[in-house]
Short mmCIF file of C-alpha atoms and ligand atoms in Angstrom, two decimals:
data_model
loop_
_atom_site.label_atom_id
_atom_site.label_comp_id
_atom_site.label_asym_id
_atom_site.label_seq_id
_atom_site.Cartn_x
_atom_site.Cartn_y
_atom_site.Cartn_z
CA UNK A 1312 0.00 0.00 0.00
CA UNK A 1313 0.87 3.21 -0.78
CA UNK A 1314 0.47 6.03 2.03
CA UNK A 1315 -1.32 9.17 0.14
CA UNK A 1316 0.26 12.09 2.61
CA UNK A 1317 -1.40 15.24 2.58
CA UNK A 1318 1.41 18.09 3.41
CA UNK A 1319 0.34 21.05 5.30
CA UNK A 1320 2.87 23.80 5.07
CA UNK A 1321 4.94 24.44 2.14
CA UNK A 1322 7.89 26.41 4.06
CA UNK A 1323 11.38 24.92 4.45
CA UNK A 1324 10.13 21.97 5.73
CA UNK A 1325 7.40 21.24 4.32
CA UNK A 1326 9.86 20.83 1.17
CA UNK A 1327 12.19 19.06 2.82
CA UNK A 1328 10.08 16.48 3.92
CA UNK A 1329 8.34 16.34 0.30
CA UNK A 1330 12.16 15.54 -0.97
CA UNK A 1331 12.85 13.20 1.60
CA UNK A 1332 9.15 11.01 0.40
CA UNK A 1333 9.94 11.48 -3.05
CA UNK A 1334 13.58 10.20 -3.18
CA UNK A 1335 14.80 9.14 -0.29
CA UNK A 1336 11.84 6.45 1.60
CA UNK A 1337 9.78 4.31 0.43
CA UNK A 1338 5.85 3.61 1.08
CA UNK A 1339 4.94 6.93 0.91
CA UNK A 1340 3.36 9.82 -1.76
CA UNK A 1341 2.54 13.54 -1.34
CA UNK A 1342 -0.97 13.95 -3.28
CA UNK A 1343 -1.59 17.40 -1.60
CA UNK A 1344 -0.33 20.15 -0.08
CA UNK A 1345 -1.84 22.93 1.38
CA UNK A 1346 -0.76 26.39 2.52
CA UNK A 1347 -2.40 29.72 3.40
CA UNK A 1348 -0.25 31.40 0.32
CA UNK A 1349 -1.94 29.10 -2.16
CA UNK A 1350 1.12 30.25 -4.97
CA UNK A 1351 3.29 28.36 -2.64
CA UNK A 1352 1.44 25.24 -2.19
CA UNK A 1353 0.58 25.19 -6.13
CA UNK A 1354 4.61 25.33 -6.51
CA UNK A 1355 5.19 22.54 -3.96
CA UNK A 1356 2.07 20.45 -5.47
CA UNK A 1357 2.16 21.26 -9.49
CA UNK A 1358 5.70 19.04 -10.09
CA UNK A 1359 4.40 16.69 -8.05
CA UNK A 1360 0.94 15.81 -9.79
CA UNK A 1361 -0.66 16.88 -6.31
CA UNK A 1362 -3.47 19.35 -5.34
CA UNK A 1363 -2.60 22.47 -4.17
CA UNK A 1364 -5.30 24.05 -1.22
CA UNK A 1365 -5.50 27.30 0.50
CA UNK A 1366 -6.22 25.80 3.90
CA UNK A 1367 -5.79 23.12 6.15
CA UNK A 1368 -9.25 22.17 6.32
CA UNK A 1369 -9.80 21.53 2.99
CA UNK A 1370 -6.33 19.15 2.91
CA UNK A 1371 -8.03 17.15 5.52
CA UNK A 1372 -11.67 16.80 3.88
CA UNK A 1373 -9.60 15.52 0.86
CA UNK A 1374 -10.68 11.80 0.64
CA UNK A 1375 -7.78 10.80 -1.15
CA UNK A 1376 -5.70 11.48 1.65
CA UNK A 1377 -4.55 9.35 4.09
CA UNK A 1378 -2.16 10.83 6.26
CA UNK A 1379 -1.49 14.06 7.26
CA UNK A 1380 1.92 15.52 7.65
CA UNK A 1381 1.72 19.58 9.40
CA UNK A 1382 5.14 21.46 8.78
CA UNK A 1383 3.85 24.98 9.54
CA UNK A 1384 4.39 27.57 12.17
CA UNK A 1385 3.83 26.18 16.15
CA UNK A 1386 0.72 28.58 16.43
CA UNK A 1387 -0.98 27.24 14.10
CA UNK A 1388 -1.00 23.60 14.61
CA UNK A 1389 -3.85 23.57 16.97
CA UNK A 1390 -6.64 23.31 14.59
CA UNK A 1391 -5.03 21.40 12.02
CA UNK A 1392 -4.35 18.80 14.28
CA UNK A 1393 -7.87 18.36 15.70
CA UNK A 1394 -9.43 18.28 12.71
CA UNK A 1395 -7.51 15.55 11.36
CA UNK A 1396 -7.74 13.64 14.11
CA UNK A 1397 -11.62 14.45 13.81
CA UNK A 1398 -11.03 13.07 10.91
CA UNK A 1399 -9.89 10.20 11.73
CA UNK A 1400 -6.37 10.49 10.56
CA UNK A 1401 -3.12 9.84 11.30
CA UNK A 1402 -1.52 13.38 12.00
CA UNK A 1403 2.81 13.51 12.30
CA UNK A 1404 3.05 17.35 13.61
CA UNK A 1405 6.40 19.07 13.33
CA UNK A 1406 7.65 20.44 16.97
CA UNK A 1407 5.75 22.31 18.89
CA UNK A 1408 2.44 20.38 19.18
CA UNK A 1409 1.35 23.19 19.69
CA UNK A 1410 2.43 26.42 21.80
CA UNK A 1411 0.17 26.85 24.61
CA UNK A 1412 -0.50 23.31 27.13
CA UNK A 1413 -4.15 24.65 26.96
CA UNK A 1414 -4.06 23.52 23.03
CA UNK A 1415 -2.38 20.18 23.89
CA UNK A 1416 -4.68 19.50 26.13
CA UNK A 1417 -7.53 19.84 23.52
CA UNK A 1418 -5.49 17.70 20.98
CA UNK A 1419 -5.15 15.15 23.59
CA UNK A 1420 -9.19 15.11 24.57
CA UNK A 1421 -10.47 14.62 20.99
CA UNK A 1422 -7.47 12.03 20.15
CA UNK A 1423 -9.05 10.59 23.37
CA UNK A 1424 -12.67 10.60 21.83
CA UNK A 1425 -11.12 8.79 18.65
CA UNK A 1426 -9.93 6.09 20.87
CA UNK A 1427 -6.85 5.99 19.73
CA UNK A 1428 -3.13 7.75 19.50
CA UNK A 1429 -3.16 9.38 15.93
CA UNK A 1430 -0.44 11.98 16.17
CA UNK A 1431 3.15 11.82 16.32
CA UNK A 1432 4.84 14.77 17.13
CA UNK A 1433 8.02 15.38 15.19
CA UNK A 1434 11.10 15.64 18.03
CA UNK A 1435 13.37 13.95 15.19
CA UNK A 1436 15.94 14.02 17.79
CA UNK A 1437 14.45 10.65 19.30
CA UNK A 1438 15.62 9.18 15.95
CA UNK A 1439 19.00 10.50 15.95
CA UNK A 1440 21.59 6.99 16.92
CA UNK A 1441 23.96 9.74 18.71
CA UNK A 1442 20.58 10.24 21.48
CA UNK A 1443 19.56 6.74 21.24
CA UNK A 1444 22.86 4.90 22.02
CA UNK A 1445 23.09 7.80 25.18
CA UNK A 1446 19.41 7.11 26.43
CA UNK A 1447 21.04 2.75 25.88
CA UNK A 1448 23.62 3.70 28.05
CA UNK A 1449 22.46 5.40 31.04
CA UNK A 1450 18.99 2.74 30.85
CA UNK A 1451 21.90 0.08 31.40
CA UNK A 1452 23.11 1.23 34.62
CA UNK A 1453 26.30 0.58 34.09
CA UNK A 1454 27.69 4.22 34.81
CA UNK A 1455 25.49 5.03 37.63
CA UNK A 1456 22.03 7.17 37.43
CA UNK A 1457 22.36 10.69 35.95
CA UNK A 1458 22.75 13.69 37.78
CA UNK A 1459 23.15 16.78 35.16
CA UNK A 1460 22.50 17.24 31.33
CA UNK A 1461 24.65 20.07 29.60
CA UNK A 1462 23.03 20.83 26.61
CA UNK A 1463 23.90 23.79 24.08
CA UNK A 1464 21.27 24.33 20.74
CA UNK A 1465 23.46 26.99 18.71
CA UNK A 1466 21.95 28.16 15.33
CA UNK A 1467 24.27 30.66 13.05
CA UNK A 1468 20.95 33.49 12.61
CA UNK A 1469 17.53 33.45 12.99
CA UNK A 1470 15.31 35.63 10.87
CA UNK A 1471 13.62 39.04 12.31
CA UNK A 1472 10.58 37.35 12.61
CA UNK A 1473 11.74 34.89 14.95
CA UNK A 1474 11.15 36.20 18.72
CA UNK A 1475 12.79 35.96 21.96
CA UNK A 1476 9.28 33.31 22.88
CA UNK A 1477 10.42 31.78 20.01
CA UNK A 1478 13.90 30.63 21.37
CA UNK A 1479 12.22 28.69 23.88
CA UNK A 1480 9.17 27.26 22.20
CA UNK A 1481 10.40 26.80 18.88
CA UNK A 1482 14.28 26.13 20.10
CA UNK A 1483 14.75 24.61 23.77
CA UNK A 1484 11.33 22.51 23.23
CA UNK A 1485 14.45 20.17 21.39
CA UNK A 1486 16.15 20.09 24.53
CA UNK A 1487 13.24 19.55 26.62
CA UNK A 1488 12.04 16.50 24.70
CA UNK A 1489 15.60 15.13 24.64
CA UNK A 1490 15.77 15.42 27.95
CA UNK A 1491 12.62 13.86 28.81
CA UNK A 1492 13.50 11.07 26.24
CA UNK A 1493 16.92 10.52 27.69
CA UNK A 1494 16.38 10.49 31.25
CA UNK A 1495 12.79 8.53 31.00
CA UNK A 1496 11.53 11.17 33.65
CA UNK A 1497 9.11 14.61 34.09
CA UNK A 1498 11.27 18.12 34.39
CA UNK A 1499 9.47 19.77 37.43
CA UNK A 1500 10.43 23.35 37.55
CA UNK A 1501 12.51 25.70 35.24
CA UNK A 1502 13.85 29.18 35.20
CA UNK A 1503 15.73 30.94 32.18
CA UNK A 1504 19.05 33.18 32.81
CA UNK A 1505 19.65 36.15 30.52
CA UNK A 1506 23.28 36.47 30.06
CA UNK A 1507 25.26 39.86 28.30
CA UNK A 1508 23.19 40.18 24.66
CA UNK A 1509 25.23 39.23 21.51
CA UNK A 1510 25.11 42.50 19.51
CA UNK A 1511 24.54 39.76 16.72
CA UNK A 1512 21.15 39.73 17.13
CA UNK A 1513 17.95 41.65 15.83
CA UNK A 1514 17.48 43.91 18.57
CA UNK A 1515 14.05 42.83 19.93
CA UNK A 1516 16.31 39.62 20.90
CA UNK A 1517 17.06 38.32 24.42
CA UNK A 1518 20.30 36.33 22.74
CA UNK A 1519 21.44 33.85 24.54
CA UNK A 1520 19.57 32.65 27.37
CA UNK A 1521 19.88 29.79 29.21
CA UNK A 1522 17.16 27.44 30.35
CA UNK A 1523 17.49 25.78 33.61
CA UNK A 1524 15.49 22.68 34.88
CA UNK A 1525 14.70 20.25 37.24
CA UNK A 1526 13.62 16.77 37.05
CA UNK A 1527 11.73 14.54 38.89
CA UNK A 1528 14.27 12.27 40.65
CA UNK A 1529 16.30 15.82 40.87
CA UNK A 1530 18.65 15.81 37.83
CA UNK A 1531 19.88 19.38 37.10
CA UNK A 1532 19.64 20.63 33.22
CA UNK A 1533 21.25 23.51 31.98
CA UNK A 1534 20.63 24.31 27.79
CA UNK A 1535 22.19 27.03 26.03
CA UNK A 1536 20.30 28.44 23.72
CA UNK A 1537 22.00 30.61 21.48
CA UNK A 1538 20.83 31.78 17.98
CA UNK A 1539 22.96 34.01 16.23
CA UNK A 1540 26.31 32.44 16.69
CA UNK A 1541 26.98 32.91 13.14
CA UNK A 1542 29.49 29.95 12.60
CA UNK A 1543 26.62 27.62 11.97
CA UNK A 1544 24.21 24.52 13.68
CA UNK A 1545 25.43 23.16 16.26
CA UNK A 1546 24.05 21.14 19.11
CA UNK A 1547 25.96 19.26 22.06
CA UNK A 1548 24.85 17.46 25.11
CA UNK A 1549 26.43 15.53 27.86
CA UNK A 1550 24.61 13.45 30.19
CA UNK A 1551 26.75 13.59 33.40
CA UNK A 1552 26.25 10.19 35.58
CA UNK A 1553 27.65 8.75 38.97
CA UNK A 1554 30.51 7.10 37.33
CA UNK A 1555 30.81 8.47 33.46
CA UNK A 1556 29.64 11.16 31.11
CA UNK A 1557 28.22 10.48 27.95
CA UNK A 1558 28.58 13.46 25.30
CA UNK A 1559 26.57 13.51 22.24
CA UNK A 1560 28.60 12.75 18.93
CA UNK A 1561 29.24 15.52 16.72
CA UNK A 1562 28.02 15.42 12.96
CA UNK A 1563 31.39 14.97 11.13
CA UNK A 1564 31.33 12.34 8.38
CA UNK A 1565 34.96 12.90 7.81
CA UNK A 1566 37.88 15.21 9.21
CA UNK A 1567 40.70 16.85 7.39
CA UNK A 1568 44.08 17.29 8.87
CA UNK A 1569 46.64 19.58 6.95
CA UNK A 1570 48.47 22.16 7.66
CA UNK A 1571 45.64 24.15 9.17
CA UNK A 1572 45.03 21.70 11.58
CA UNK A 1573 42.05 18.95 12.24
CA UNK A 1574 38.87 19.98 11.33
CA UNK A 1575 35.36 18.68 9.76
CA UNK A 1576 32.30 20.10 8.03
CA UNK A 1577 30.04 22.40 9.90
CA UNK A 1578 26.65 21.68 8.86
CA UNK A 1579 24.38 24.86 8.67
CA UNK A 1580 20.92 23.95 9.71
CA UNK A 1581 18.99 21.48 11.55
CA UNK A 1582 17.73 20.20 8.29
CA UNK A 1583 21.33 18.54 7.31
CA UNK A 1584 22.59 17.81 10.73
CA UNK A 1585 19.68 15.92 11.55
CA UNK A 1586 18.85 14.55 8.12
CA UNK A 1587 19.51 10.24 9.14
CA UNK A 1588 16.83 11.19 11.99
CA UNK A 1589 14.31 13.19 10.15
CA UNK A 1590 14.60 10.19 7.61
CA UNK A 1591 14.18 7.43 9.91
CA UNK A 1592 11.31 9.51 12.09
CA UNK A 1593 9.11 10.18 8.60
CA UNK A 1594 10.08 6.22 7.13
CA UNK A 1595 8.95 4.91 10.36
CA UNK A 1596 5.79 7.16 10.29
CA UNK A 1597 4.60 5.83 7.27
CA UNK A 1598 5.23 2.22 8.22
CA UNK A 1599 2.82 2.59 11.01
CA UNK A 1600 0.45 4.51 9.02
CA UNK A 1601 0.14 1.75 6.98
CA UNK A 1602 -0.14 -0.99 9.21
CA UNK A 1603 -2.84 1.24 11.39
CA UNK A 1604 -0.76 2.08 14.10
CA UNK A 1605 1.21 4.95 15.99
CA UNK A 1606 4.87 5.43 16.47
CA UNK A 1607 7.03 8.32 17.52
CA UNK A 1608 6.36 10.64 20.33
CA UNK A 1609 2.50 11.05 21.26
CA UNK A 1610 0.49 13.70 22.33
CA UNK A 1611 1.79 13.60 25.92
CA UNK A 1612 5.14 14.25 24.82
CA UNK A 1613 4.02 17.45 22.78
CA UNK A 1614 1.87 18.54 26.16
CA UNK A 1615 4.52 17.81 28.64
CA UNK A 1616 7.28 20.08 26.65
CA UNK A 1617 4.48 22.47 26.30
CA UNK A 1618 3.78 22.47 29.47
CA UNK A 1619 7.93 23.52 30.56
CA UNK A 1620 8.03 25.83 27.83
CA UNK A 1621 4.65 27.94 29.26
CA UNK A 1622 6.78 27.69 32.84
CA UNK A 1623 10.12 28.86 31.35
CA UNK A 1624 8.53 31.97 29.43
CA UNK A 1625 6.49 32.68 32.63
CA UNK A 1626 10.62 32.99 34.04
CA UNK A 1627 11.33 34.76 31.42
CA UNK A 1628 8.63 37.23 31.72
CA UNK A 1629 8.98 37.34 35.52
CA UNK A 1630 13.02 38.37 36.00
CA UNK A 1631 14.10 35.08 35.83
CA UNK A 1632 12.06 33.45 38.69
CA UNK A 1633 12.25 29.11 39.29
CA UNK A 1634 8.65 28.06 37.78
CA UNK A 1635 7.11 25.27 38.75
CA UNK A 1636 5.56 22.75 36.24
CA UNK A 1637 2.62 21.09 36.78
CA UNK A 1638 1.12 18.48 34.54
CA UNK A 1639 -2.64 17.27 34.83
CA UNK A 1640 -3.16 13.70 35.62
CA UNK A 1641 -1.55 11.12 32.87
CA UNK A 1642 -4.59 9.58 30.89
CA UNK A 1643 -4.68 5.87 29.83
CA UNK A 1644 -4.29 6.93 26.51
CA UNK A 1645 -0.78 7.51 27.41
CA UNK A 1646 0.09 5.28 29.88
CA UNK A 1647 3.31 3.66 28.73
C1 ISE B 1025 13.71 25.24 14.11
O1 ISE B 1025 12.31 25.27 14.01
C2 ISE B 1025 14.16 23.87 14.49
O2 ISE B 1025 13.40 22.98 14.73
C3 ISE B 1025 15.62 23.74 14.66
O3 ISE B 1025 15.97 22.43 15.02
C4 ISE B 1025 16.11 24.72 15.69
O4 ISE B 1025 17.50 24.65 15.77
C5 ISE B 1025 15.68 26.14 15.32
O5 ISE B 1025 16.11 27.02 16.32
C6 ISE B 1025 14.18 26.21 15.18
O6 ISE B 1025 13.79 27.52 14.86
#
């Protein structure tokens, strides 16, 4: 069977994916793609054979499609996402679910009604082997339980659009997934630092900041968030434990050594560093769409970073305060 996708969102992404199910995986076809600037969705859709719509909405009433796949802005995903789980289809939303835990929470009532998980919400990190083989390790207990995660999410520039709210939930929600995914627990209270401004920034910009969390069992996060560093993408983490650290491979393929010294490729976006995972996240998406299931990170996981990152900008907002988080009660739905 072939998975008929319906794209919503024919930005960066959006494209990105649409090259990845073209050429790259298998089981999987774009038939339509929508987008509020209908010229851009007719430009994504005409080379393809697909339909090109104005809206969401009308993507999702589309009978010929199966699947939806939503690769526009955080603030917007809210009512795509309900409607095609309304719909009865399976949904894989790019990070954020959405940006306020009040909106999660409404995905996560009418996935309830529907009975069952439908949407997948796209931390591609999860898929990355470097996070994996650390989440392996520190599960084995050989090295002790954790105590600290160092984490550091540099991008070279962000575009004026992009806000200071932005560097949390459109930025640090990476981190706070990862985090979640690689220490299996809840964070429990965060609090962002504003350190001296890069004069590298747009000047509405609080850049960097630093987000600072607490888990569950007590581990201590601290993520770097820093997005104008101009050298390019770059993302680190190192899970400190009792006995060991583990530290996050970099993305070299290969390094040169000459008379410069050693070096290797700095990759420019999140779209090459994390291409293997974005690969594997969207391949294994469609496998599951086709054999009626779910797969990748659920609803919960979208509410629960939601749910840090509407803590952290309350910080933010309020000098720089500890915020606690507070989650309402798991429901079966999501019981793992
Ligand atoms: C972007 O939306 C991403 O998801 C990237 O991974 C992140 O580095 C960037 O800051 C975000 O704006």
């Amino acid at each position: 069977m072939t998975v008929r996708i319906g794209l919503i969102g024919a930005g960066g992404m959006g494209r990105a994916h649409v090259e990845r199910i073209e050429k790259e995986l298998a089981g999987g076809k774009v038939v339509a793609v929508a987008d509020l600037n209908l010229e851009g969705a007719k430009a994504v859709a005409e080379p393809l054979g697909a339909t090109a719509y104005g809206s969401g909405a009308e993507l999702i009433a589309d009978p010929n499609v199966d699947a939806v796949l939503i690769a526009t802005f955080g603030k917007v995903h809210a009512p795509d996402v309900i409607a095609a789980v309304k719909a009865g289809k399976y949904v894989l939303c790019e990070k954020p679910l959405a940006t306020t835990a009040e909106d999660c929470i409404a995905i996560m009532e009418v996935e309830q009604e529907a009975g069952k998980k439908l949407v997948t919400v796209g931390f591609m990190r999860r898929f990355d082997k470097g996070y994996q083989e650390m989440r392996a390790l520190r599960e084995s207990g050989e090295l002790g339980y954790a105590t600290l995660v160092h984490c550091r999410h540099r991008n070279p520039t962000v575009p004026e659009g992009y806000t200071t709210r932005n560097m949390i939930d459109d930025t640090a929600i990476h981190e706070i997934d990862a985090c979640r995914y690689l220490l299996g627990e809840e964070i429990v209270s965060v609090r962002i630092d504003t350190p001296r401004a890069t004069s590298r920034r747009f000047e509405h910009l609080q850049d960097p900041l630093v987000l600072v969390a607490k888990t569950e069992s007590g581990v201590l996060i601290d993520d770097e968030v820093n997005v104008n560093i101009q050298f390019g993408y770059s993302i680190e983490c190192e899970l400190v434990l009792e006995a060991g650290t583990i530290r996050l491979g970099d993305q070299e393929h290969t390094y040169v050594r000459d008379s410069l010294g050693n070096r290797n490729a700095i990759c420019s976006s999140h779209i090459d560093r994390f291409h293997d995972a974005f690969n594997a996240e969207v391949q294994q998406w469609i496998r599951a769409v086709e054999r009626d299931e779910h797969t990748g990170s659920d609803s919960w996981d979208g509410y629960a970073a939601t749910a840090v990152v509407d803590a952290a900008i309350a910080s933010l907002e309020d000098g720089g305060r500890e915020y606690p988080v507070t989650l309402i009660e798991r429901p079966s739905l999501y019981e793992r």
